[in-house]
Amino acid sequence: MKDSEFRIIRKAIIIGLLLMLLYIIFPFIDVLAYSVAFSYMVLPLYNILNRKFNRTVSAGLAIVIFILPIMIISIYTLVTLIDIAYSFNPENLGKYLNFIFNNLHKTPLYKFIEYKFIDEQTIIKYINDFLKYLIGVISNKIIDIGYLLIKVIMVIFITFYFLRDGIKIKNLILSFIPKEYRVKMEIYLEYLHESYKNLFISCITISLIITILSYIGYKIINVPYSELFAAITGIFALLPILGGWMVYISIAVYYFLNQDYIKAIFLFIYGELFLSIAPDFIIRPYIVKKEVDIHPVLVVVAFLIAPLSLGISGFAIGPLVVGALNAFYLAKYRDRKI
């Protein structure tokens, strides 16, 4: 067998094995995506711990410290939602909606909108039908809990090794690159690293800060379920189009319709200053690295369009794809070395 023929066969075998590996892991692509996402979220904590401990201990401690608050918040949110569900009365909601419609009808807005009265019984029927549908969906999803638990364990396991052996993964990738393209790949990987840091670390950090600030504001005026509304505000803050303003403005409107004007005005002013202006003009410039900034449209694609298209896995896959494309653009058109 000639040397050239042997090389062709060897490459064909390697390509075949890689394709088989891709086929095996494709159903768990969301696991790998979330592992990468969590690795970047935990990275600042890992870097701090790595100054005193070795990589193995630092990775383990960082994951534990990162997971505990998430578990506590998740359990609290679940308990709160269960409490709301048990205390929920569709008749009260029907009366409240009619209250809103009647008040809108008495305002100058009735000149610009076509108002049609909806009786409470119809509203209650729709609400009950929706609750029955929701209960059915939840019941069907319960059987997937075991499969979900396996994926969670896999994410924790892979995240640990991504943190511990991240530099080895980079060197492994570069080892497969021909020497004439190695410098270009190093530049691309550097931009990729910075893009992922901006998407995962910066956005999540700002979201957490807004969550804390909104919780303080909601507690000051004793908003019911302040913790839950604060968490929702932080989640909405990830999205430039939606933003946390949708939550605190809605609560302010609720207080305004109930003629509690002091709380409504306070929440509006507090939200604009500490949940909108301060994060965008004071906090974000200190966190985001401007030369590798992510355009707001790309953030919308990563954190809104991707989840709508791919489901829950889109929250991780979207930023990975957007970050990779953004890094390619930066390396190709903004770096003079390439």
mmCIF file with all atom_site columns, N, CA, C and O in Angstrom, residues 77-102:
data_model
loop_
_atom_site.group_PDB
_atom_site.id
_atom_site.type_symbol
_atom_site.label_atom_id
_atom_site.label_alt_id
_atom_site.label_comp_id
_atom_site.label_asym_id
_atom_site.label_entity_id
_atom_site.label_seq_id
_atom_site.pdbx_PDB_ins_code
_atom_site.Cartn_x
_atom_site.Cartn_y
_atom_site.Cartn_z
_atom_site.occupancy
_atom_site.B_iso_or_equiv
_atom_site.pdbx_formal_charge
_atom_site.auth_seq_id
_atom_site.auth_comp_id
_atom_site.auth_asym_id
_atom_site.auth_atom_id
_atom_site.pdbx_PDB_model_num
ATOM 1   N N  . THR A 1 77  ? -38.995 29.840 43.972 1.00 0.00 ? 77  THR A N  1
ATOM 2   C CA . THR A 1 77  ? -39.910 30.215 42.893 1.00 0.00 ? 77  THR A CA 1
ATOM 3   C C  . THR A 1 77  ? -41.005 29.175 42.724 1.00 0.00 ? 77  THR A C  1
ATOM 4   O O  . THR A 1 77  ? -42.191 29.518 42.554 1.00 0.00 ? 77  THR A O  1
ATOM 5   N N  . LEU A 1 78  ? -40.630 27.897 42.794 1.00 0.00 ? 78  LEU A N  1
ATOM 6   C CA . LEU A 1 78  ? -41.619 26.832 42.659 1.00 0.00 ? 78  LEU A CA 1
ATOM 7   C C  . LEU A 1 78  ? -42.633 26.878 43.789 1.00 0.00 ? 78  LEU A C  1
ATOM 8   O O  . LEU A 1 78  ? -43.850 26.763 43.558 1.00 0.00 ? 78  LEU A O  1
ATOM 9   N N  . VAL A 1 79  ? -42.142 27.059 45.021 1.00 0.00 ? 79  VAL A N  1
ATOM 10  C CA . VAL A 1 79  ? -43.047 27.142 46.173 1.00 0.00 ? 79  VAL A CA 1
ATOM 11  C C  . VAL A 1 79  ? -43.968 28.355 46.050 1.00 0.00 ? 79  VAL A C  1
ATOM 12  O O  . VAL A 1 79  ? -45.170 28.282 46.343 1.00 0.00 ? 79  VAL A O  1
ATOM 13  N N  . THR A 1 80  ? -43.421 29.477 45.590 1.00 0.00 ? 80  THR A N  1
ATOM 14  C CA . THR A 1 80  ? -44.224 30.692 45.420 1.00 0.00 ? 80  THR A CA 1
ATOM 15  C C  . THR A 1 80  ? -45.313 30.496 44.369 1.00 0.00 ? 80  THR A C  1
ATOM 16  O O  . THR A 1 80  ? -46.464 30.896 44.567 1.00 0.00 ? 80  THR A O  1
ATOM 17  N N  . LEU A 1 81  ? -44.941 29.869 43.243 1.00 0.00 ? 81  LEU A N  1
ATOM 18  C CA . LEU A 1 81  ? -45.928 29.626 42.186 1.00 0.00 ? 81  LEU A CA 1
ATOM 19  C C  . LEU A 1 81  ? -47.030 28.682 42.660 1.00 0.00 ? 81  LEU A C  1
ATOM 20  O O  . LEU A 1 81  ? -48.210 28.870 42.325 1.00 0.00 ? 81  LEU A O  1
ATOM 21  N N  . ILE A 1 82  ? -46.654 27.676 43.436 1.00 0.00 ? 82  ILE A N  1
ATOM 22  C CA . ILE A 1 82  ? -47.658 26.761 43.992 1.00 0.00 ? 82  ILE A CA 1
ATOM 23  C C  . ILE A 1 82  ? -48.596 27.511 44.934 1.00 0.00 ? 82  ILE A C  1
ATOM 24  O O  . ILE A 1 82  ? -49.818 27.323 44.920 1.00 0.00 ? 82  ILE A O  1
ATOM 25  N N  . ASP A 1 83  ? -48.007 28.394 45.754 1.00 0.00 ? 83  ASP A N  1
ATOM 26  C CA . ASP A 1 83  ? -48.819 29.193 46.676 1.00 0.00 ? 83  ASP A CA 1
ATOM 27  C C  . ASP A 1 83  ? -49.779 30.102 45.925 1.00 0.00 ? 83  ASP A C  1
ATOM 28  O O  . ASP A 1 83  ? -50.946 30.250 46.295 1.00 0.00 ? 83  ASP A O  1
ATOM 29  N N  . ILE A 1 84  ? -49.285 30.715 44.826 1.00 0.00 ? 84  ILE A N  1
ATOM 30  C CA . ILE A 1 84  ? -50.148 31.575 44.015 1.00 0.00 ? 84  ILE A CA 1
ATOM 31  C C  . ILE A 1 84  ? -51.269 30.759 43.376 1.00 0.00 ? 84  ILE A C  1
ATOM 32  O O  . ILE A 1 84  ? -52.421 31.186 43.316 1.00 0.00 ? 84  ILE A O  1
ATOM 33  N N  . ALA A 1 85  ? -50.918 29.555 42.888 1.00 0.00 ? 85  ALA A N  1
ATOM 34  C CA . ALA A 1 85  ? -51.909 28.702 42.235 1.00 0.00 ? 85  ALA A CA 1
ATOM 35  C C  . ALA A 1 85  ? -53.024 28.310 43.197 1.00 0.00 ? 85  ALA A C  1
ATOM 36  O O  . ALA A 1 85  ? -54.205 28.301 42.835 1.00 0.00 ? 85  ALA A O  1
ATOM 37  N N  . TYR A 1 86  ? -52.650 27.977 44.449 1.00 0.00 ? 86  TYR A N  1
ATOM 38  C CA . TYR A 1 86  ? -53.656 27.572 45.431 1.00 0.00 ? 86  TYR A CA 1
ATOM 39  C C  . TYR A 1 86  ? -54.536 28.750 45.861 1.00 0.00 ? 86  TYR A C  1
ATOM 40  O O  . TYR A 1 86  ? -55.718 28.565 46.191 1.00 0.00 ? 86  TYR A O  1
ATOM 41  N N  . SER A 1 87  ? -53.960 29.943 45.882 1.00 0.00 ? 87  SER A N  1
ATOM 42  C CA . SER A 1 87  ? -54.724 31.115 46.324 1.00 0.00 ? 87  SER A CA 1
ATOM 43  C C  . SER A 1 87  ? -55.426 31.823 45.174 1.00 0.00 ? 87  SER A C  1
ATOM 44  O O  . SER A 1 87  ? -56.110 32.823 45.388 1.00 0.00 ? 87  SER A O  1
ATOM 45  N N  . PHE A 1 88  ? -55.242 31.299 43.954 1.00 0.00 ? 88  PHE A N  1
ATOM 46  C CA . PHE A 1 88  ? -55.798 31.971 42.779 1.00 0.00 ? 88  PHE A CA 1
ATOM 47  C C  . PHE A 1 88  ? -57.307 31.728 42.667 1.00 0.00 ? 88  PHE A C  1
ATOM 48  O O  . PHE A 1 88  ? -57.772 30.604 42.816 1.00 0.00 ? 88  PHE A O  1
ATOM 49  N N  . ASN A 1 89  ? -58.026 32.790 42.397 1.00 0.00 ? 89  ASN A N  1
ATOM 50  C CA . ASN A 1 89  ? -59.477 32.711 42.222 1.00 0.00 ? 89  ASN A CA 1
ATOM 51  C C  . ASN A 1 89  ? -59.841 33.371 40.891 1.00 0.00 ? 89  ASN A C  1
ATOM 52  O O  . ASN A 1 89  ? -59.729 34.591 40.748 1.00 0.00 ? 89  ASN A O  1
ATOM 53  N N  . PRO A 1 90  ? -60.268 32.593 39.898 1.00 0.00 ? 90  PRO A N  1
ATOM 54  C CA . PRO A 1 90  ? -60.596 33.173 38.592 1.00 0.00 ? 90  PRO A CA 1
ATOM 55  C C  . PRO A 1 90  ? -61.658 34.264 38.653 1.00 0.00 ? 90  PRO A C  1
ATOM 56  O O  . PRO A 1 90  ? -61.644 35.194 37.852 1.00 0.00 ? 90  PRO A O  1
ATOM 57  N N  . GLU A 1 91  ? -62.571 34.166 39.611 1.00 0.00 ? 91  GLU A N  1
ATOM 58  C CA . GLU A 1 91  ? -63.619 35.177 39.707 1.00 0.00 ? 91  GLU A CA 1
ATOM 59  C C  . GLU A 1 91  ? -63.034 36.545 40.035 1.00 0.00 ? 91  GLU A C  1
ATOM 60  O O  . GLU A 1 91  ? -63.479 37.563 39.515 1.00 0.00 ? 91  GLU A O  1
ATOM 61  N N  . ASN A 1 92  ? -62.009 36.564 40.908 1.00 0.00 ? 92  ASN A N  1
ATOM 62  C CA . ASN A 1 92  ? -61.377 37.841 41.244 1.00 0.00 ? 92  ASN A CA 1
ATOM 63  C C  . ASN A 1 92  ? -60.702 38.457 40.027 1.00 0.00 ? 92  ASN A C  1
ATOM 64  O O  . ASN A 1 92  ? -60.753 39.677 39.831 1.00 0.00 ? 92  ASN A O  1
ATOM 65  N N  . LEU A 1 93  ? -60.041 37.598 39.226 1.00 0.00 ? 93  LEU A N  1
ATOM 66  C CA . LEU A 1 93  ? -59.383 38.117 38.030 1.00 0.00 ? 93  LEU A CA 1
ATOM 67  C C  . LEU A 1 93  ? -60.413 38.661 37.043 1.00 0.00 ? 93  LEU A C  1
ATOM 68  O O  . LEU A 1 93  ? -60.197 39.693 36.408 1.00 0.00 ? 93  LEU A O  1
ATOM 69  N N  . GLY A 1 94  ? -61.536 37.945 36.916 1.00 0.00 ? 94  GLY A N  1
ATOM 70  C CA . GLY A 1 94  ? -62.584 38.432 36.031 1.00 0.00 ? 94  GLY A CA 1
ATOM 71  C C  . GLY A 1 94  ? -63.091 39.791 36.460 1.00 0.00 ? 94  GLY A C  1
ATOM 72  O O  . GLY A 1 94  ? -63.282 40.690 35.633 1.00 0.00 ? 94  GLY A O  1
ATOM 73  N N  . LYS A 1 95  ? -63.307 39.975 37.750 1.00 0.00 ? 95  LYS A N  1
ATOM 74  C CA . LYS A 1 95  ? -63.755 41.268 38.268 1.00 0.00 ? 95  LYS A CA 1
ATOM 75  C C  . LYS A 1 95  ? -62.700 42.346 38.044 1.00 0.00 ? 95  LYS A C  1
ATOM 76  O O  . LYS A 1 95  ? -63.012 43.486 37.705 1.00 0.00 ? 95  LYS A O  1
ATOM 77  N N  . TYR A 1 96  ? -61.417 41.955 38.220 1.00 0.00 ? 96  TYR A N  1
ATOM 78  C CA . TYR A 1 96  ? -60.343 42.941 38.057 1.00 0.00 ? 96  TYR A CA 1
ATOM 79  C C  . TYR A 1 96  ? -60.228 43.391 36.597 1.00 0.00 ? 96  TYR A C  1
ATOM 80  O O  . TYR A 1 96  ? -60.047 44.578 36.312 1.00 0.00 ? 96  TYR A O  1
ATOM 81  N N  . LEU A 1 97  ? -60.352 42.449 35.649 1.00 0.00 ? 97  LEU A N  1
ATOM 82  C CA . LEU A 1 97  ? -60.285 42.804 34.236 1.00 0.00 ? 97  LEU A CA 1
ATOM 83  C C  . LEU A 1 97  ? -61.438 43.726 33.847 1.00 0.00 ? 97  LEU A C  1
ATOM 84  O O  . LEU A 1 97  ? -61.252 44.694 33.094 1.00 0.00 ? 97  LEU A O  1
ATOM 85  N N  . ASN A 1 98  ? -62.617 43.425 34.352 1.00 0.00 ? 98  ASN A N  1
ATOM 86  C CA . ASN A 1 98  ? -63.743 44.308 34.085 1.00 0.00 ? 98  ASN A CA 1
ATOM 87  C C  . ASN A 1 98  ? -63.541 45.683 34.705 1.00 0.00 ? 98  ASN A C  1
ATOM 88  O O  . ASN A 1 98  ? -63.951 46.699 34.158 1.00 0.00 ? 98  ASN A O  1
ATOM 89  N N  . PHE A 1 99  ? -62.880 45.690 35.880 1.00 0.00 ? 99  PHE A N  1
ATOM 90  C CA . PHE A 1 99  ? -62.551 46.968 36.520 1.00 0.00 ? 99  PHE A CA 1
ATOM 91  C C  . PHE A 1 99  ? -61.653 47.805 35.617 1.00 0.00 ? 99  PHE A C  1
ATOM 92  O O  . PHE A 1 99  ? -61.851 49.005 35.432 1.00 0.00 ? 99  PHE A O  1
ATOM 93  N N  . ILE A 1 100 ? -60.652 47.153 35.004 1.00 0.00 ? 100 ILE A N  1
ATOM 94  C CA . ILE A 1 100 ? -59.739 47.853 34.103 1.00 0.00 ? 100 ILE A CA 1
ATOM 95  C C  . ILE A 1 100 ? -60.493 48.366 32.876 1.00 0.00 ? 100 ILE A C  1
ATOM 96  O O  . ILE A 1 100 ? -60.338 49.518 32.467 1.00 0.00 ? 100 ILE A O  1
ATOM 97  N N  . PHE A 1 101 ? -61.309 47.488 32.269 1.00 0.00 ? 101 PHE A N  1
ATOM 98  C CA . PHE A 1 101 ? -62.042 47.892 31.078 1.00 0.00 ? 101 PHE A CA 1
ATOM 99  C C  . PHE A 1 101 ? -62.977 49.073 31.364 1.00 0.00 ? 101 PHE A C  1
ATOM 100 O O  . PHE A 1 101 ? -63.087 50.011 30.568 1.00 0.00 ? 101 PHE A O  1
ATOM 101 N N  . ASN A 1 102 ? -63.643 49.012 32.504 1.00 0.00 ? 102 ASN A N  1
ATOM 102 C CA . ASN A 1 102 ? -64.559 50.098 32.857 1.00 0.00 ? 102 ASN A CA 1
ATOM 103 C C  . ASN A 1 102 ? -63.823 51.412 33.069 1.00 0.00 ? 102 ASN A C  1
ATOM 104 O O  . ASN A 1 102 ? -64.299 52.477 32.683 1.00 0.00 ? 102 ASN A O  1
#
